[in-house]
Short mmCIF file of C-alpha atoms and ligand atoms in Angstrom, two decimals:
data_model
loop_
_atom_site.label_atom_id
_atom_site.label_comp_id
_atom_site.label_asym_id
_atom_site.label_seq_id
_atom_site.Cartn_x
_atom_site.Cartn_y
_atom_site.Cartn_z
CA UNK A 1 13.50 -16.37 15.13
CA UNK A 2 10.74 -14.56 13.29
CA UNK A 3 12.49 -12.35 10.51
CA UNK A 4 9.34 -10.39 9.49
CA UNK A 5 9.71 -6.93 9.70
CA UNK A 6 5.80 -5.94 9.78
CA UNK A 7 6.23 -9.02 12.55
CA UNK A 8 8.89 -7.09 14.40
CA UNK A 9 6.20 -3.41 13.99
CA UNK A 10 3.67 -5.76 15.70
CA UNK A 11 5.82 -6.17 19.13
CA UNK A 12 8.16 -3.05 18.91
CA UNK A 13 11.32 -4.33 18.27
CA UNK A 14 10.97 -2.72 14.70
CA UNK A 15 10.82 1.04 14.47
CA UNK A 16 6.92 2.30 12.89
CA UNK A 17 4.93 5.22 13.42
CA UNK A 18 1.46 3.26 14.23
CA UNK A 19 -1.81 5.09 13.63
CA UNK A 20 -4.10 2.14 15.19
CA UNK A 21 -4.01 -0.95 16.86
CA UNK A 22 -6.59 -3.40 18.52
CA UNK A 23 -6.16 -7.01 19.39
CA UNK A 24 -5.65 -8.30 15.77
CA UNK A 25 -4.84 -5.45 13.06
CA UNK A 26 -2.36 -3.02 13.08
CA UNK A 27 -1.92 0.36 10.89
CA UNK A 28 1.23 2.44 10.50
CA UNK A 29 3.01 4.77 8.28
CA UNK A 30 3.98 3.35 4.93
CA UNK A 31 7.86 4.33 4.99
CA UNK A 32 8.23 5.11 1.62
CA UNK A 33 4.92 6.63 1.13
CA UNK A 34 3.10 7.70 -2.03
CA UNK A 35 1.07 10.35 -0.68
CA UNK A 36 1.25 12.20 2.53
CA UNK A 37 -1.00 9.82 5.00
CA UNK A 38 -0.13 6.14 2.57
CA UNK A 39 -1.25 3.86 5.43
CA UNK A 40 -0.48 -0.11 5.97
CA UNK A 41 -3.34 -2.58 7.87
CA UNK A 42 -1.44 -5.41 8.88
CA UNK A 43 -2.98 -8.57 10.61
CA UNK A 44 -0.80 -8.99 13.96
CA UNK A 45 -1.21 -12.98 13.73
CA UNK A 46 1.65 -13.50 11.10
CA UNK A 47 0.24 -14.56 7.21
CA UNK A 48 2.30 -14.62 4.41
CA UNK A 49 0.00 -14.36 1.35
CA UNK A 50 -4.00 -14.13 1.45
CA UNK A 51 -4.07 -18.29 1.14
CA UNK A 52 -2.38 -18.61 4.54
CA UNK A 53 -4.63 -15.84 5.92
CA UNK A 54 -7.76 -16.53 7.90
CA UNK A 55 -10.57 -14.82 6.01
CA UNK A 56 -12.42 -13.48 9.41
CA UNK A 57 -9.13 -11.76 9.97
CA UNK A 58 -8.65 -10.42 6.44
CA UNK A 59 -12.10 -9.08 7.02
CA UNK A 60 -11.01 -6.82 10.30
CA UNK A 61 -8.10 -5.87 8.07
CA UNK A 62 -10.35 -4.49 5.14
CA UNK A 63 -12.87 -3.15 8.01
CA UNK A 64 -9.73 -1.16 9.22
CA UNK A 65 -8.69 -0.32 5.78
CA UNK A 66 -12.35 1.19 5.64
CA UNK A 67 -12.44 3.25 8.67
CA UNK A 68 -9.40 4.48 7.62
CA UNK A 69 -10.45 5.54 4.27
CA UNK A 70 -13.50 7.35 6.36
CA UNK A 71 -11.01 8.91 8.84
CA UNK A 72 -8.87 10.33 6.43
CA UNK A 73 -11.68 12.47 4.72
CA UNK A 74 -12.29 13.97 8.39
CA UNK A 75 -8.40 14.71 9.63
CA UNK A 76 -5.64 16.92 9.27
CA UNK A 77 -5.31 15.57 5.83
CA UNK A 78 -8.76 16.06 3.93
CA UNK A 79 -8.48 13.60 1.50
CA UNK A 80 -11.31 13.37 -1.01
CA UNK A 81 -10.80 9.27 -1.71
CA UNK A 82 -8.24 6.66 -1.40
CA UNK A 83 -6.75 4.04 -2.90
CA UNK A 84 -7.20 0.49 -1.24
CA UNK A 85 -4.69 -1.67 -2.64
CA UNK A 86 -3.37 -5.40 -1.88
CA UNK A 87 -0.57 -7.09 -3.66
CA UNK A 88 -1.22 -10.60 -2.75
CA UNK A 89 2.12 -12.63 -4.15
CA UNK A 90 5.03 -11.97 -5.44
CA UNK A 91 3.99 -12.50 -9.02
CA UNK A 92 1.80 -9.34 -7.59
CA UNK A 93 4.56 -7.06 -6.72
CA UNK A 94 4.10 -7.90 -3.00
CA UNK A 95 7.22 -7.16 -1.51
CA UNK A 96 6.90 -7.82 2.02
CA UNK A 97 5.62 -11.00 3.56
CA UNK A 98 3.35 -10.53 5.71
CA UNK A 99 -0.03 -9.55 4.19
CA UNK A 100 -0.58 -5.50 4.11
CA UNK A 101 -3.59 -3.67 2.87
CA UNK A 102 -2.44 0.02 1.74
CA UNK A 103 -4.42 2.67 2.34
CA UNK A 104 -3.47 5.53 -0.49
CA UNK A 105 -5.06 9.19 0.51
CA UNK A 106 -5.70 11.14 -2.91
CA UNK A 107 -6.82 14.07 -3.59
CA UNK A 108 -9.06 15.75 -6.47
CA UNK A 109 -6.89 16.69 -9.56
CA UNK A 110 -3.49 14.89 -7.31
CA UNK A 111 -2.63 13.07 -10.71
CA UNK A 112 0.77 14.62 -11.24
CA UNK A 113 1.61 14.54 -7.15
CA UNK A 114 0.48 11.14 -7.40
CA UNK A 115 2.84 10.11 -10.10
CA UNK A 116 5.88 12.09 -8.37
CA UNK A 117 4.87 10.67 -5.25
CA UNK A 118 4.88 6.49 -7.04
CA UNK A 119 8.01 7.28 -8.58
CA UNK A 120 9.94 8.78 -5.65
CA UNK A 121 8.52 7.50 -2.71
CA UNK A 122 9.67 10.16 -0.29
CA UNK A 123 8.68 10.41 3.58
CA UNK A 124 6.95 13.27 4.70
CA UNK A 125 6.87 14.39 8.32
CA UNK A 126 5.57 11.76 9.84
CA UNK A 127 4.11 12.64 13.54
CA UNK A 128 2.12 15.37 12.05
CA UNK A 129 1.04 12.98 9.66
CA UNK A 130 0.12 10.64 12.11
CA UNK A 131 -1.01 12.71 14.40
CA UNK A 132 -3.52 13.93 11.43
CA UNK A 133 -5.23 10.41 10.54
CA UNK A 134 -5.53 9.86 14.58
CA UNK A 135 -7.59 13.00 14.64
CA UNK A 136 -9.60 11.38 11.58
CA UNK A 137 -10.46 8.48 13.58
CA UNK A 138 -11.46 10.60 16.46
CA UNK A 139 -13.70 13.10 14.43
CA UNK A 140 -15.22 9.66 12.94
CA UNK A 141 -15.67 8.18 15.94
CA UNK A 142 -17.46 11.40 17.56
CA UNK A 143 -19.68 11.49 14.84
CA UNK A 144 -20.92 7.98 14.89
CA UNK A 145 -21.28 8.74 18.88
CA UNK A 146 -23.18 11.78 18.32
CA UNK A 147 -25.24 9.96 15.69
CA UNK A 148 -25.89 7.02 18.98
P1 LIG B 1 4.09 -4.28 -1.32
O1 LIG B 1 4.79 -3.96 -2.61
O2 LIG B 1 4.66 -5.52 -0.66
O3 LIG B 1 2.60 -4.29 -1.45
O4 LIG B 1 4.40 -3.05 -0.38
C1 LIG B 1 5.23 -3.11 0.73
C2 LIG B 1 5.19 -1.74 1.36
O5 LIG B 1 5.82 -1.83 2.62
C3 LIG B 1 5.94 -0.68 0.55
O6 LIG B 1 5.04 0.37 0.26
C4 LIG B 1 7.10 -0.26 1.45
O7 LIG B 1 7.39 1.10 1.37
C5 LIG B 1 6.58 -0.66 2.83
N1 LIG B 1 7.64 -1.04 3.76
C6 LIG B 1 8.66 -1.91 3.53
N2 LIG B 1 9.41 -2.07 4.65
C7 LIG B 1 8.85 -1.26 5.60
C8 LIG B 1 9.20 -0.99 6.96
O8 LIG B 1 10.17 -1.50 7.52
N3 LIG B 1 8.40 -0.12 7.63
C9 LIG B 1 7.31 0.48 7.03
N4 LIG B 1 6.60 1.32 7.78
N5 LIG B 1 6.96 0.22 5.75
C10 LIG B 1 7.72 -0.63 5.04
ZN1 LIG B 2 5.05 -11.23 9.78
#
């Protein structure tokens, strides 16, 4: 039995609120975010560290990471950047694994809500939030449209 729990997100069977999903990445609500909108891209095909993971995969999982990043400047949220971070190892403060790229929304002058935010880690209410980033992606994806 598979004890992952970013495994588990993939098929269900572990509680997430997921923001987007296609046939190989996954993104959901970090749950102990550090700002409002702190997204995870998760490969679905299992990989522990970056070594085990197949680099055309880790590519849709930074290309997901990066429409993310776009979406989030367009939704609810309004960020004006982001933080893309991967801890790849333990020795690199990865903590769960199963290879996750964060997506961290910030926000011009956010330096003191950022540090609150890294040192208490507190969820905020999460279907608005999702339902914020979703709108992001759909704003991003009407503009690309419109743009043919
Ligand atoms: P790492 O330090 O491994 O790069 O970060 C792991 C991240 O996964 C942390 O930000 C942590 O809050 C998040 N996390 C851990 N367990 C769960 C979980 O069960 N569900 C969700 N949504 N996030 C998790
Ligand atoms: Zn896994």
């Amino acid at each position: 039995m598979n004890d992952c729990v970013f495994c588990r997100i993939v098929t269900g069977t572990a509680p997430a609120t997921k923001v987007f999903e296609d046939d190989a990445v996954c993104a959901f609500l970090d749950i102990r975010p550090i700002t409002r909108g702190h997204t995870l891209v998760i490969p679905k095909q299992h990989a522990t560290e970056l070594d085990d993971l197949d680099p055309e995969l880790g590519a849709l999982v930074f290309r997901t990471g990066h429409r993310l990043a776009r979406a989030l400047r367009r939704g609810g949220l309004a960020s004006d950047g982001a933080n893309l971070v991967l801890n790849d190892g333990v020795a690199a403060f990865q903590t769960v694994g199963h290879v996750h790229l964060h997506v961290v929304p910030r926000k011009h002058g956010d330096k003191l809500s950022f540090a609150k935010g890294f040192l208490l880690r507190r969820p905020h209410e999460t279907e608005s939030t999702a339902a914020a980033i979703r709108a992001g992606l759909t704003a991003l994806g009407q503009a690309e449209g419109a743009q043919g």
